Tab-separated table of C-alpha atoms and ligand atoms in Angstrom:
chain	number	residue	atom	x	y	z
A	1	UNK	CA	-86.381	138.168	-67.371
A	2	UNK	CA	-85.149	134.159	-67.219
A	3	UNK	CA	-83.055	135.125	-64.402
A	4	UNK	CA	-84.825	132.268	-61.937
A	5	UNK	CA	-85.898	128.875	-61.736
A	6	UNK	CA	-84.959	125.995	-60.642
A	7	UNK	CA	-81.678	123.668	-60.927
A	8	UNK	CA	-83.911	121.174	-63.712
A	9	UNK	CA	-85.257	124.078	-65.437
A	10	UNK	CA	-81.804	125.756	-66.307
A	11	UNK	CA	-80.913	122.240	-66.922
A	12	UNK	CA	-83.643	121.906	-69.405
A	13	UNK	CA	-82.340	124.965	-71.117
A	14	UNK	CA	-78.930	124.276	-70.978
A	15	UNK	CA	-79.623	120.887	-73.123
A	16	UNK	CA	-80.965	122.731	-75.982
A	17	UNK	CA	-78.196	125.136	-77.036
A	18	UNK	CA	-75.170	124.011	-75.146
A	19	UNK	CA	-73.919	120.443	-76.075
A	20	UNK	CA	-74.574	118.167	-73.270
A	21	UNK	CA	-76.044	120.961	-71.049
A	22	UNK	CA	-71.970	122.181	-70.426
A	23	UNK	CA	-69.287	124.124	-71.449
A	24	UNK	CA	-66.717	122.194	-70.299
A	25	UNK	CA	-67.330	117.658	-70.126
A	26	UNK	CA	-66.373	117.396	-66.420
A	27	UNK	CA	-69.281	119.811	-65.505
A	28	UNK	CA	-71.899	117.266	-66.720
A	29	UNK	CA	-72.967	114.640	-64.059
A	30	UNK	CA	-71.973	111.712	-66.507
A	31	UNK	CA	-70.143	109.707	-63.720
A	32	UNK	CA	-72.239	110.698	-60.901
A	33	UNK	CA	-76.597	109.848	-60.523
A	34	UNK	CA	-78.889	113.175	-61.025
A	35	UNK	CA	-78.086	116.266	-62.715
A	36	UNK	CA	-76.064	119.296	-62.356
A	37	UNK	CA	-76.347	121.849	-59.984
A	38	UNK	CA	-76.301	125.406	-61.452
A	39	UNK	CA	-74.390	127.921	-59.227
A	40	UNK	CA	-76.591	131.099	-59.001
A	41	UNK	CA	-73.147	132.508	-56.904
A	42	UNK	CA	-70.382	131.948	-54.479
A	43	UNK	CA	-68.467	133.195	-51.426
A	44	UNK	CA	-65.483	131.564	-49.880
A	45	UNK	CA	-65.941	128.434	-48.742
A	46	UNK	CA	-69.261	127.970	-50.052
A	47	UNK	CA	-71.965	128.501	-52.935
A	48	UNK	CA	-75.934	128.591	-53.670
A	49	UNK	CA	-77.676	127.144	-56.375
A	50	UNK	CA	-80.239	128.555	-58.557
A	51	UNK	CA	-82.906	127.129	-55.792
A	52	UNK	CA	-81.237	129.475	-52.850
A	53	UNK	CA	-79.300	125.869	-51.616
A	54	UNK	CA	-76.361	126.457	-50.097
A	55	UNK	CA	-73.336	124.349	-50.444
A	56	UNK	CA	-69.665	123.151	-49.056
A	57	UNK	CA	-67.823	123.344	-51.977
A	58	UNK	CA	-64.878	121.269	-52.391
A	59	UNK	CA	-64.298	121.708	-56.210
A	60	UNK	CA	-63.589	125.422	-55.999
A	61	UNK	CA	-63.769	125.597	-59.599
A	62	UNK	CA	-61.121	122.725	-59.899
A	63	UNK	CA	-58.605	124.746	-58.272
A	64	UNK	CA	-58.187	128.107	-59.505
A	65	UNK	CA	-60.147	129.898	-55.969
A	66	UNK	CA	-57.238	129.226	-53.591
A	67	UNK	CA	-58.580	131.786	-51.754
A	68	UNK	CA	-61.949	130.446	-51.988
A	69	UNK	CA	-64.971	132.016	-54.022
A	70	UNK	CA	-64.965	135.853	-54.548
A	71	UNK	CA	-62.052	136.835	-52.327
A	72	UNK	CA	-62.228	140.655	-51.383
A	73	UNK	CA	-58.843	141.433	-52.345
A	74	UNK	CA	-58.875	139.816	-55.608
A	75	UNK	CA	-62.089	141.427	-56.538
A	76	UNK	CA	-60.819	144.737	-55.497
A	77	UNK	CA	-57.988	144.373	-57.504
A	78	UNK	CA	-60.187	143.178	-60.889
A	79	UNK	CA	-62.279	145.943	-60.541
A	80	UNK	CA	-59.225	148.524	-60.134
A	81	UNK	CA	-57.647	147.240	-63.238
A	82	UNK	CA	-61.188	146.761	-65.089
A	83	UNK	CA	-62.057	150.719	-64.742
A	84	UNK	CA	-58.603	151.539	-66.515
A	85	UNK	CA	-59.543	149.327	-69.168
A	86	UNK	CA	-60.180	145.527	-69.788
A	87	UNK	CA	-57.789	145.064	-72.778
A	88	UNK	CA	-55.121	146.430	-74.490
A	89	UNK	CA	-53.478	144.414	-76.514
A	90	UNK	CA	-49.975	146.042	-76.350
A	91	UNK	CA	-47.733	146.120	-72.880
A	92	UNK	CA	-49.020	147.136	-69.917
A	93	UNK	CA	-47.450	147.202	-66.208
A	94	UNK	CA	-49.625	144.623	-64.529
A	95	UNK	CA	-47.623	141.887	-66.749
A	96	UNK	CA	-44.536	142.457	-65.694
A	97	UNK	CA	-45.802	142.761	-61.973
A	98	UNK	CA	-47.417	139.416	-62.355
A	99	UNK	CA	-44.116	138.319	-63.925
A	100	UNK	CA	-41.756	139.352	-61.412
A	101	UNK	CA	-44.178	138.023	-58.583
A	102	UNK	CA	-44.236	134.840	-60.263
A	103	UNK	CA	-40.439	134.701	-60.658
A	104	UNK	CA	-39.498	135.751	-57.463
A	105	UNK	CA	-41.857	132.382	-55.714
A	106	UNK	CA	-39.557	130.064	-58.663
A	107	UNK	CA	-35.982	130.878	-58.823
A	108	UNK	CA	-35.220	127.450	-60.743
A	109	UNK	CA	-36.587	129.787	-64.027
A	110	UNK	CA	-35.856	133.262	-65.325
A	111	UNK	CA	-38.783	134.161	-67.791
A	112	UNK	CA	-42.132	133.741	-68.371
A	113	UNK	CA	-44.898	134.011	-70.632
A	114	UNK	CA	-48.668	134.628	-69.851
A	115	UNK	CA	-51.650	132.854	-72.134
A	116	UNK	CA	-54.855	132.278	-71.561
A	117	UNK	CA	-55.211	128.457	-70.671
A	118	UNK	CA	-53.409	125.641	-68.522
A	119	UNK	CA	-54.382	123.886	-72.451
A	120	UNK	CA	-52.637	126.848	-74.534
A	121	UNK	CA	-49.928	126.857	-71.444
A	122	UNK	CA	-48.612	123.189	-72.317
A	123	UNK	CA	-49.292	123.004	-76.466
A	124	UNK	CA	-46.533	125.969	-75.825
A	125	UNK	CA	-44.695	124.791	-73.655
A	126	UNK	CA	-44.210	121.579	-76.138
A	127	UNK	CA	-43.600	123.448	-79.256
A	128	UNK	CA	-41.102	125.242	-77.677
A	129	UNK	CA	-39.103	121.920	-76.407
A	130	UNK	CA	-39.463	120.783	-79.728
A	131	UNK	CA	-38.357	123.724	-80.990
A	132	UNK	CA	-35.214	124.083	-78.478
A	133	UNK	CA	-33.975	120.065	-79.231
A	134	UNK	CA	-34.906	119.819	-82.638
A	135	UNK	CA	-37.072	116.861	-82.002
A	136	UNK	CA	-40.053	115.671	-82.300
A	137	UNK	CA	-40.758	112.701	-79.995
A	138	UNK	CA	-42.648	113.495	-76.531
A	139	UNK	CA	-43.551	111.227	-73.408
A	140	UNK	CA	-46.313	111.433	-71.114
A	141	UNK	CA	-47.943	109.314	-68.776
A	142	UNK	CA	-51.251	107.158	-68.061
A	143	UNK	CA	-53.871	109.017	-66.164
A	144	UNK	CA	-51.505	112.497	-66.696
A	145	UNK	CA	-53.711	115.340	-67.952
A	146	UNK	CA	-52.323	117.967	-69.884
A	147	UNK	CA	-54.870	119.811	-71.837
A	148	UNK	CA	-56.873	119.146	-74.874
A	149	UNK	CA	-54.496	120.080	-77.424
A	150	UNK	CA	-54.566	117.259	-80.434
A	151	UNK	CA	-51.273	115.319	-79.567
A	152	UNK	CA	-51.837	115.545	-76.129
A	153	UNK	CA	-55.131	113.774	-76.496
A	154	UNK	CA	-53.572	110.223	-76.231
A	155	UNK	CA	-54.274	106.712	-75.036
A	156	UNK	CA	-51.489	104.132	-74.254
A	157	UNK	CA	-51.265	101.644	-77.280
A	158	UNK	CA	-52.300	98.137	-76.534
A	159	UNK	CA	-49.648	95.525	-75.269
A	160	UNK	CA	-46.232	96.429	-76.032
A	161	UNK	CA	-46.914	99.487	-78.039
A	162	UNK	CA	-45.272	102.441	-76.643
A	163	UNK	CA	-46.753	105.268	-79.245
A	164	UNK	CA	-50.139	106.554	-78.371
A	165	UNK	CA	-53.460	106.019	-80.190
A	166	UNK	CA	-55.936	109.236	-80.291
A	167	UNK	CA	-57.742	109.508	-77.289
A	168	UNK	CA	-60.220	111.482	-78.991
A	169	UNK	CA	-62.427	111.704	-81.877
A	170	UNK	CA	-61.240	114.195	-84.372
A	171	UNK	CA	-57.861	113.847	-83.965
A	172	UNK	CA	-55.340	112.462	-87.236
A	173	UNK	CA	-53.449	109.524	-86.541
A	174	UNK	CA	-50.557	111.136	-87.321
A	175	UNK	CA	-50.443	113.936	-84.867
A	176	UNK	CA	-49.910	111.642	-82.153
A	177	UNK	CA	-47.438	109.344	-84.123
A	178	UNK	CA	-44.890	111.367	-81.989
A	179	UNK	CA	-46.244	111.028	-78.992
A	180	UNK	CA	-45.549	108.302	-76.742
A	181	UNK	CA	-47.356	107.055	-73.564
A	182	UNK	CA	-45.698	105.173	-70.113
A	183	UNK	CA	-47.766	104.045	-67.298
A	184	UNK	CA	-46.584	106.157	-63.725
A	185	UNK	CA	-44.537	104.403	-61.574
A	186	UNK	CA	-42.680	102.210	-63.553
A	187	UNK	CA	-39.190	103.269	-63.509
A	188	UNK	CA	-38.275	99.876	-66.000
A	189	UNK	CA	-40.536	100.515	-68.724
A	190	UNK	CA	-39.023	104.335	-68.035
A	191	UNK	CA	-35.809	102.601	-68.273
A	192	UNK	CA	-36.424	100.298	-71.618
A	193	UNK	CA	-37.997	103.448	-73.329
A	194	UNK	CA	-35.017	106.021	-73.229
A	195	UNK	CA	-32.435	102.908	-74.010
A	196	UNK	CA	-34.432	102.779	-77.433
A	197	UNK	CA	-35.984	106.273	-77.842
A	198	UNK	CA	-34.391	108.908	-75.438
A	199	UNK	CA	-31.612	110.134	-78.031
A	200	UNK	CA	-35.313	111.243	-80.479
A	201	UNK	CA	-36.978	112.601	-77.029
A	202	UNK	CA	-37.370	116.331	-77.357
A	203	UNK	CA	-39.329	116.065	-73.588
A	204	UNK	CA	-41.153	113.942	-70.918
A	205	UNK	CA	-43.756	115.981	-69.540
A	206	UNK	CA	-45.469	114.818	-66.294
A	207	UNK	CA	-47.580	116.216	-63.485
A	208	UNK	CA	-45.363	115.750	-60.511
A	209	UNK	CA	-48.569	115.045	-58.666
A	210	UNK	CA	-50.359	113.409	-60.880
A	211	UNK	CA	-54.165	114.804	-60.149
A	212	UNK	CA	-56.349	114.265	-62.832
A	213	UNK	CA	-57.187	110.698	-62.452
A	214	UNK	CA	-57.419	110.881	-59.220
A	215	UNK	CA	-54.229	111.979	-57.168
A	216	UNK	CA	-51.504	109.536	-57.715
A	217	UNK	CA	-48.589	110.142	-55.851
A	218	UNK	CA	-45.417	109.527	-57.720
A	219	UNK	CA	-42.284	107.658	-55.004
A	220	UNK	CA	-39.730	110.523	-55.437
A	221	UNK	CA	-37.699	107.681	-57.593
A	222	UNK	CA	-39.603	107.503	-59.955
A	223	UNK	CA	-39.696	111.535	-60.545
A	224	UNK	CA	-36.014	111.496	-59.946
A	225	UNK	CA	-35.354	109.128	-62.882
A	226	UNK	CA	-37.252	111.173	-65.145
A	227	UNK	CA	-34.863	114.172	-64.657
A	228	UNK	CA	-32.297	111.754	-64.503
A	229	UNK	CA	-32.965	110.323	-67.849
A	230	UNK	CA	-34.043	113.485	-69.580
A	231	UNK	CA	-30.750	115.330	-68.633
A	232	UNK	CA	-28.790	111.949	-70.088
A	233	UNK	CA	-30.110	112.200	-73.378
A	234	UNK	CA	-30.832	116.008	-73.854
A	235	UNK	CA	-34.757	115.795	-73.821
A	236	UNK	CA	-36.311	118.379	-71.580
A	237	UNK	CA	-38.410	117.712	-68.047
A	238	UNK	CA	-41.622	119.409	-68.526
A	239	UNK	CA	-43.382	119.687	-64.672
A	240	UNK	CA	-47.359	120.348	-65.432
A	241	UNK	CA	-48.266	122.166	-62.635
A	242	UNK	CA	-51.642	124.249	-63.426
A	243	UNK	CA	-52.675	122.404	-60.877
A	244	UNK	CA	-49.829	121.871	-58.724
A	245	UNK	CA	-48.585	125.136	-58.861
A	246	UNK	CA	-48.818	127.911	-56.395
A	247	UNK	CA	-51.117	124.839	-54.394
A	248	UNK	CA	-48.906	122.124	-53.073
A	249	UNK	CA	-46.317	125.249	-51.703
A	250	UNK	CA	-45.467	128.698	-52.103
A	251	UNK	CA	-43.588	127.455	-55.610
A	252	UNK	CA	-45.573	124.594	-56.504
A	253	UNK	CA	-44.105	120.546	-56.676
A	254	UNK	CA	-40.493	121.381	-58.086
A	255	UNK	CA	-38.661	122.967	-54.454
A	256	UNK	CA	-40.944	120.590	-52.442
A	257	UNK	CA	-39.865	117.678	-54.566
A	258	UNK	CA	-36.177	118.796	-54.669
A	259	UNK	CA	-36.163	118.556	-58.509
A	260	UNK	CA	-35.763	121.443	-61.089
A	261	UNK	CA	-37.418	121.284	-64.430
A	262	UNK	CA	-36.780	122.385	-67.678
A	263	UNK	CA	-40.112	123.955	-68.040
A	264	UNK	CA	-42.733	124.881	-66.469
A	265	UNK	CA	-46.906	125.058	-67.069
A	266	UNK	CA	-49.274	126.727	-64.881
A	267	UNK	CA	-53.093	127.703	-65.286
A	268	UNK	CA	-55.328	127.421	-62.815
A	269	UNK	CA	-54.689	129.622	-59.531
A	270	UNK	CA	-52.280	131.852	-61.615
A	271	UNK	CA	-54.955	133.765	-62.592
A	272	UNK	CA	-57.430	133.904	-59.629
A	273	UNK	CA	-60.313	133.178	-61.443
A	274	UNK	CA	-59.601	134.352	-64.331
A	275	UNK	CA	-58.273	132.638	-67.642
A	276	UNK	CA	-54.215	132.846	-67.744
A	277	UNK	CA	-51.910	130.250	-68.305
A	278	UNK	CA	-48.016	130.251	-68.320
A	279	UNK	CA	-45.016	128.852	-69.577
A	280	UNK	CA	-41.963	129.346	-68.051
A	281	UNK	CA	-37.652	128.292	-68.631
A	282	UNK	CA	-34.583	129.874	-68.067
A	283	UNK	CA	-33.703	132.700	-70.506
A	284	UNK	CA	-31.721	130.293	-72.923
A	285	UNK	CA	-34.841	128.190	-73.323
A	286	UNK	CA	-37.664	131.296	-73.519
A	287	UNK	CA	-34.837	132.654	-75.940
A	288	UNK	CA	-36.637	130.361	-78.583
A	289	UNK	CA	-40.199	131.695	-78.108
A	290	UNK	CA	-41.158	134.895	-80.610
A	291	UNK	CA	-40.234	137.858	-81.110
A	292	UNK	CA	-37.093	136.329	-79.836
A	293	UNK	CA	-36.127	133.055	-81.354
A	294	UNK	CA	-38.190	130.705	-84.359
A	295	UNK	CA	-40.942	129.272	-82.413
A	296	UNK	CA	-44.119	130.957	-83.323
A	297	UNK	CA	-46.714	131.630	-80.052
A	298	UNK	CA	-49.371	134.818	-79.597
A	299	UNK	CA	-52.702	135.865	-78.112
A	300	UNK	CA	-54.966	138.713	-78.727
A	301	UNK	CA	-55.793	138.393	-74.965
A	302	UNK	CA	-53.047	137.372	-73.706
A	303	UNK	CA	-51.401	139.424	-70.423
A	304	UNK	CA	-55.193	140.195	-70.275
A	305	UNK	CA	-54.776	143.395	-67.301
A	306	UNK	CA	-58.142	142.095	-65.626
A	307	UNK	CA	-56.830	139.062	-65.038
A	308	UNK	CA	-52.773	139.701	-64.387
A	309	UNK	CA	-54.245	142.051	-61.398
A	310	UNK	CA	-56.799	138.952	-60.106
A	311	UNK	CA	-53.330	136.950	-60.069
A	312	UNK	CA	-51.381	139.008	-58.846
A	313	UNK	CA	-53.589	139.812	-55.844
A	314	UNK	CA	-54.209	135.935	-55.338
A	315	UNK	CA	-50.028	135.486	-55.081
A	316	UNK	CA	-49.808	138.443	-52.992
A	317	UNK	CA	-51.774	136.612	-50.527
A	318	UNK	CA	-50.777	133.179	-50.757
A	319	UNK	CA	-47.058	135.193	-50.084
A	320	UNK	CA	-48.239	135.713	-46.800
A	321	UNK	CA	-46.545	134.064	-43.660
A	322	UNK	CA	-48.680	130.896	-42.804
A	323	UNK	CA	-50.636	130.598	-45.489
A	324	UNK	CA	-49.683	126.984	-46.588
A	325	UNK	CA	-49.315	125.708	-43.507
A	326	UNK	CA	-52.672	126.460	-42.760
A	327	UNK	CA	-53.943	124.920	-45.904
A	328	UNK	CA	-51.793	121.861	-44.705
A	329	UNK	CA	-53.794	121.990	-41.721
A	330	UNK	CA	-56.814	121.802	-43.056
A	331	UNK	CA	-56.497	118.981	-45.188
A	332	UNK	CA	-54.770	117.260	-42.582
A	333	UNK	CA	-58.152	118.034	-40.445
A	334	UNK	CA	-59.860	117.010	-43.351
A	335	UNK	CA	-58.261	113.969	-43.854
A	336	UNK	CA	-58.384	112.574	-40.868
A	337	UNK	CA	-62.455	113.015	-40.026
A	338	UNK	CA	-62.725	110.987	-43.135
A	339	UNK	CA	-60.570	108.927	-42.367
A	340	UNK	CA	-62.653	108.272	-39.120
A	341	UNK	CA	-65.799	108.344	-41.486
A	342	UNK	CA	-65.063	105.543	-42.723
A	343	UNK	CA	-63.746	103.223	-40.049
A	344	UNK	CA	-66.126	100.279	-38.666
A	345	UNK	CA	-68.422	101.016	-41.691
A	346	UNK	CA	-67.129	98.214	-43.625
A	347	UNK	CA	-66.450	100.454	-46.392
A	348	UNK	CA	-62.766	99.735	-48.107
A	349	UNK	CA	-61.834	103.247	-48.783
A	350	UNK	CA	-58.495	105.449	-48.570
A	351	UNK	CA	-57.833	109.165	-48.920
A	352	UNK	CA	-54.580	110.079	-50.562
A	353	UNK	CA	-53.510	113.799	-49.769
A	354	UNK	CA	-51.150	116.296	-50.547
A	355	UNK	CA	-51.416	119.251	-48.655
A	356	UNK	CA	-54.796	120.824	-50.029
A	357	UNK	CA	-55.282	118.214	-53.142
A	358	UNK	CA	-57.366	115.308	-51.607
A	359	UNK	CA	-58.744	112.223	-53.339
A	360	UNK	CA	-61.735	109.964	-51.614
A	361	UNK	CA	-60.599	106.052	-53.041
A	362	UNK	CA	-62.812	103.268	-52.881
A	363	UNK	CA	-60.125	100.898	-52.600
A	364	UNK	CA	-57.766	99.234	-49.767
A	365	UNK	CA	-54.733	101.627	-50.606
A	366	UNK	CA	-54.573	104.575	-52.754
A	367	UNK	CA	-52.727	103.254	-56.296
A	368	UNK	CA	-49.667	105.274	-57.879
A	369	UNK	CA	-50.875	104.203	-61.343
A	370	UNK	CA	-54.019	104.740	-63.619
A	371	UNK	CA	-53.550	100.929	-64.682
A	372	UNK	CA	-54.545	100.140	-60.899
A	373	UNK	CA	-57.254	102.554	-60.487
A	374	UNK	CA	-60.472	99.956	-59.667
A	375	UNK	CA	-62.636	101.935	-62.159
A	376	UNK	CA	-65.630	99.648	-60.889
A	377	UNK	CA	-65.581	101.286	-57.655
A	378	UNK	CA	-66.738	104.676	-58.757
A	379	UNK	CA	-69.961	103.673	-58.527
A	380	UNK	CA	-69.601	104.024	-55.139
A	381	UNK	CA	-68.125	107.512	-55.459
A	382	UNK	CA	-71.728	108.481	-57.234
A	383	UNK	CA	-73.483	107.401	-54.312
A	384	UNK	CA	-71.712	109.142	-52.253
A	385	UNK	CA	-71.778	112.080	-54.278
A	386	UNK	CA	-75.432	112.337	-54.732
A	387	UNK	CA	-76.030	111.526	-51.156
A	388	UNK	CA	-74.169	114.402	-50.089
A	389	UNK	CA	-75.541	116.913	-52.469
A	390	UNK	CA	-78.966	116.188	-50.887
A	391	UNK	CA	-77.006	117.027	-47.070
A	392	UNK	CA	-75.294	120.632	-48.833
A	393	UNK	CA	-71.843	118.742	-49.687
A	394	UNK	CA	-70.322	119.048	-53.143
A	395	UNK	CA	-67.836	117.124	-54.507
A	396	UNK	CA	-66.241	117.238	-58.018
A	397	UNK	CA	-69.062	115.279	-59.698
A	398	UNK	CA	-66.950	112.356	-60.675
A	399	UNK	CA	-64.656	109.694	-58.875
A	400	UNK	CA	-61.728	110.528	-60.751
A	401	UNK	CA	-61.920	114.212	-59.649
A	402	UNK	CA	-59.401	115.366	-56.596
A	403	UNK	CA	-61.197	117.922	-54.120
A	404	UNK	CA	-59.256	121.187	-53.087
A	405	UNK	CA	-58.893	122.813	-49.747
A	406	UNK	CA	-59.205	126.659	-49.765
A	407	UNK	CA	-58.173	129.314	-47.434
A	408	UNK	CA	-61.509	130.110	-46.827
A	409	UNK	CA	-62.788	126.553	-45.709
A	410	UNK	CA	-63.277	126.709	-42.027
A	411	UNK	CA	-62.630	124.144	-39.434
A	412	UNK	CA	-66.577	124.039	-39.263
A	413	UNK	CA	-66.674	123.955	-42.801
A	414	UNK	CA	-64.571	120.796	-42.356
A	415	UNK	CA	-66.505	119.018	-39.098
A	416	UNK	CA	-69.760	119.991	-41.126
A	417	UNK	CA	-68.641	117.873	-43.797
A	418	UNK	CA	-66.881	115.006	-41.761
A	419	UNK	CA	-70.656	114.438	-40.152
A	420	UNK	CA	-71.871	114.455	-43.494
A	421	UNK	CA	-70.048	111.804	-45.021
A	422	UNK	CA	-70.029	109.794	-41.873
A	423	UNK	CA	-74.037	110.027	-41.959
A	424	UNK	CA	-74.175	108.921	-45.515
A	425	UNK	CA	-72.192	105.935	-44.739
A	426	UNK	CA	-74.659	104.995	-41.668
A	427	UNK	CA	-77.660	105.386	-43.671
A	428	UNK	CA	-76.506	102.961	-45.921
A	429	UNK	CA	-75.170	100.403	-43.732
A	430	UNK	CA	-78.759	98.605	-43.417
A	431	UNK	CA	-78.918	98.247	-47.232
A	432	UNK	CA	-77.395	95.055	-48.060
A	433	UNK	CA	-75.846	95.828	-51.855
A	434	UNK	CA	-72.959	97.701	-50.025
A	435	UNK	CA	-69.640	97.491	-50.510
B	501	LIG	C1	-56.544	121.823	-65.830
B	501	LIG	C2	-55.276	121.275	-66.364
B	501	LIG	C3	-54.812	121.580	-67.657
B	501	LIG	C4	-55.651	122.351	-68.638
B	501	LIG	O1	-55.929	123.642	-68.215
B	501	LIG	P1	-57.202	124.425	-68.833
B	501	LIG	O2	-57.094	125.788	-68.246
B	501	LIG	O3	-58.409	123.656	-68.405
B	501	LIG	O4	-57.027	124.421	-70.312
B	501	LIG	C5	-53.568	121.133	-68.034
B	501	LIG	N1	-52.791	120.411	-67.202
B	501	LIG	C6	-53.205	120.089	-65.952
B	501	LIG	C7	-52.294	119.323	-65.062
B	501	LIG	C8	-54.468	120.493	-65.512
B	501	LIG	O5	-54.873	120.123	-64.296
């Protein structure tokens, strides 16, 4: 019973008794032409809609499936762990496996704590640096994403302001009074701000590749001077990396950058599929998380054993000799059949990359800031988009989106897709309105 149909009929349904049609506002095809696609299932590289369409998929649920869509190993493992029980709310031996694997890939920190969300991972991760410094003040950046916790959800002020306005309806004034927001790649403003504010700052958090409004890709000045700074006046360096980590390298941005954080956030691939989060310090910072130390934090589900053992089994095989270098590889394949795409078409794009994190730009050069993100040009992105949804491409379904390279992407995966995009753009160089 209602187990078939068609994309617009589960659409149809979806409307009534789930706002917008979604769960989750990025799902909805707000910045893109048509509607959503519903995923009937998925295997590696690839997935098929509620119409039997198959697809390319280059969102891999926004990160988490590494190892692409319903990896063997990490479903073996889920189901293991799910016959001895799918929660227990008191310790069990699959945390502290998933805990030791995750410390051993991150020296730079000693403990860590499991939750449920990249969101819950960073509204931790900030009460505990408030906690630790006794202050209140935090910093984050233009275009940085960081969850939807309230004081997170922030807009720069206008002009000169530094302290945030609520980015979002529902949320008090005052909760992000003590907040303040810096554009990227501006290591004066940086500069200005902790001459006047840095001895208040109880942390600047950041995503050292920033990748939620598009990828902007920080110089390595600019994310020097915020650990420089930080350290100065005893504020923390919070490194987001729910996406980051466990994707960019075997550790995530802070070894490949050269730079150790105070604390660290993860989501995402952390729990293969699953919903974990994590926090993580050295023992002197964790020290001030409960039972331990004054700063309160739980979860009825958190260390969940279902989803420590999908985790675990997703590090295990990222641990694997090669692995990242072949996910370098691929984007670098990837990169550069778009790349070739788009040459003699006319079109003014650029890709910027990092290793399996790729973002398609409708502009000359790839920008390091929100504030020069051409938001007019996503139009074009739509196009695009819908164009090759029709040719068994998907995209994230919105030109701010990054795409992510799996393990299980294939080099035909990747040529399949190149020819794609490069007949979308042909098809449209007779029509006149382009670009
Ligand atoms: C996805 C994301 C979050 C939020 O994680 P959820 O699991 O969606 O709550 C936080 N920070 C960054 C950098 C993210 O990409």
């Amino acid at each position: 019973m209602g187990n078939s149909g068609s994309n617009s009929k589960w659409w149809e349904r979806a409307q009534k008794v789930l706002p917008g049609g979604v769960n989750s506002p990025v799902r909805s095809f707000n910045s893109v032409p048509g509607n959503p696609v519903f995923f009937q299932s998925a295997k590696g590289s690839r997935f098929t809609d509620e119409e039997g369409k198959c697809y390319i998929d280059w969102c891999q649920s926004w990160g988490p499936m590494i190892l692409g869509h319903a990896d063997p190993e990490v479903q073996a493992a889920a189901m293991e762990a799910m016959e001895e029980g799918t929660s227990f709310g008191a310790p069990s031996r699959r945390e502290v496996l998933l805990a030791e694997a995750f410390l051993n890939r991150m020296p730079h920190f000693e403990q860590v704590r499991f939750v449920s969300s990249g969101t819950e991972a960073v509204m931790s991760a900030i009460r505990l640096a408030r906690g630790f410094t006794g202050r209140d003040l935090i910093l984050k950046f233009t275009g940085c994403y960081h969850g939807h916790a309230d004081h997170l959800l922030v807009d720069a002020g206008s002009g000169l302001a530094t302290f945030g306005t609520p980015s979002s309806g529902g949320v008090p004034k005052g909760f992000t009074d003590s907040t303040a927001v810096l554009p990227l790649d501006d290591i004066e403003a940086l500069e200005a701000f902790f001459t006047e504010h840095g001895n208040k700052l109880a942390a600047l958090i950041i995503e050292p590749f920033p990748a939620n409004a598009g990828l902007l890709i920080q110089r390595p000045e600019f994310l020097q001077k915020c650990r420089e700074l930080t350290t100065k006046h005893g504020a923390l360096l919070v490194f987001d990396e729910v996406i980051t980590g466990f994707r960019v390298g075997p550790a995530g941005a802070a070894p490949l950058l050269g730079i150790t954080p105070d604390l660290g956030t993860y989501g995402k691939i952390i729990g293969g599929g699953f919903p974990v989060g994590a926090y993580a310090a050295t023992r002197e910072i964790m020290g001030h998380i409960s039972p331990l130390g004054a700063v309160y934090q739980a979860g009825t589900l958190s260390g969940n054993p279902v989803a420590m053992a999908a985790g675990l089994a997703t590090l295990e095989k990222t641990g694997r000799p090669g692995f990242y270098e072949d996910l370098e590889r691929k984007g670098a394949k990837l990169e550069a059949g778009l790349r070739a795409a788009t040459a003699d078409t006319g079109i003014t794009a650029d890709i910027a990359r990092q290793g399996s994190l790729f973002w398609n730009v409708f502009q000359a050069e790839a920008p390091r800031s929100f504030e020069k993100v051409d938001g007019s040009r996503m139009k074009i992105y739509g196009r695009m988009h819908r164009d090759l949804i029709d040719r068994g491409v998907y995209l994230a379904p919105s030109g701010w989106e990054v795409g992510f390279v799996s393990a299980a992407h294939t080099d035909h995966d990747i040529e399949a897709t190149v020819a794609a995009v490069a007949e979308t753009f042909k098809s449209w160089s007779s029509d006149a309105c382009q670009t």
